[in-house]
Amino acid sequence: MSDQIAKLTAAPAESERKRVAEQKSMSETVQQIK
């Protein structure tokens, strides 16, 4: 049971980390273009 809860809480954190990493690389690319 606790394993399922761990997976449920890990999934949003993982997608959030991916989203933040994408935003970071996007802003870095924008900085290079300027």
PDB file of C-alpha atoms in Angstrom:
ATOM      1  CA  MET A   1       0.000   0.000   0.000  1.00  0.00           C
ATOM      2  CA  SER A   2       2.682   2.488   0.988  1.00  0.00           C
ATOM      3  CA  ASP A   3       4.516   1.533  -2.209  1.00  0.00           C
ATOM      4  CA  GLN A   4       1.527   2.705  -4.272  1.00  0.00           C
ATOM      5  CA  ILE A   5       1.413   5.987  -2.355  1.00  0.00           C
ATOM      6  CA  ALA A   6       5.127   6.474  -2.963  1.00  0.00           C
ATOM      7  CA  LYS A   7       4.595   5.976  -6.703  1.00  0.00           C
ATOM      8  CA  LEU A   8       1.664   8.404  -6.700  1.00  0.00           C
ATOM      9  CA  THR A   9       3.694  11.106  -4.962  1.00  0.00           C
ATOM     10  CA  ALA A  10       6.809  10.426  -7.037  1.00  0.00           C
ATOM     11  CA  ALA A  11       5.031  10.841 -10.388  1.00  0.00           C
ATOM     12  CA  PRO A  12       3.975  14.507  -9.932  1.00  0.00           C
ATOM     13  CA  ALA A  13       7.375  15.396  -8.501  1.00  0.00           C
ATOM     14  CA  GLU A  14       9.044  13.790 -11.527  1.00  0.00           C
ATOM     15  CA  SER A  15       6.899  15.678 -14.038  1.00  0.00           C
ATOM     16  CA  GLU A  16       7.402  18.895 -12.074  1.00  0.00           C
ATOM     17  CA  ARG A  17      11.185  18.382 -12.194  1.00  0.00           C
ATOM     18  CA  LYS A  18      11.018  17.768 -15.946  1.00  0.00           C
ATOM     19  CA  ARG A  19       8.945  20.906 -16.446  1.00  0.00           C
ATOM     20  CA  VAL A  20      11.380  23.022 -14.430  1.00  0.00           C
ATOM     21  CA  ALA A  21      14.346  21.570 -16.336  1.00  0.00           C
ATOM     22  CA  GLU A  22      12.650  22.345 -19.655  1.00  0.00           C
ATOM     23  CA  GLN A  23      11.922  25.923 -18.595  1.00  0.00           C
ATOM     24  CA  LYS A  24      15.532  26.325 -17.488  1.00  0.00           C
ATOM     25  CA  SER A  25      16.957  25.074 -20.784  1.00  0.00           C
ATOM     26  CA  MET A  26      14.458  27.251 -22.671  1.00  0.00           C
ATOM     27  CA  SER A  27      15.541  30.400 -20.830  1.00  0.00           C
ATOM     28  CA  GLU A  28      19.193  29.461 -21.373  1.00  0.00           C
ATOM     29  CA  THR A  29      18.540  29.129 -25.108  1.00  0.00           C
ATOM     30  CA  VAL A  30      16.792  32.504 -25.125  1.00  0.00           C
ATOM     31  CA  GLN A  31      19.785  34.064 -23.379  1.00  0.00           C
ATOM     32  CA  GLN A  32      22.099  32.706 -26.088  1.00  0.00           C
ATOM     33  CA  ILE A  33      19.901  34.104 -28.878  1.00  0.00           C
ATOM     34  CA  LYS A  34      19.935  37.633 -27.438  1.00  0.00           C
TER      35      LYS A  34
END
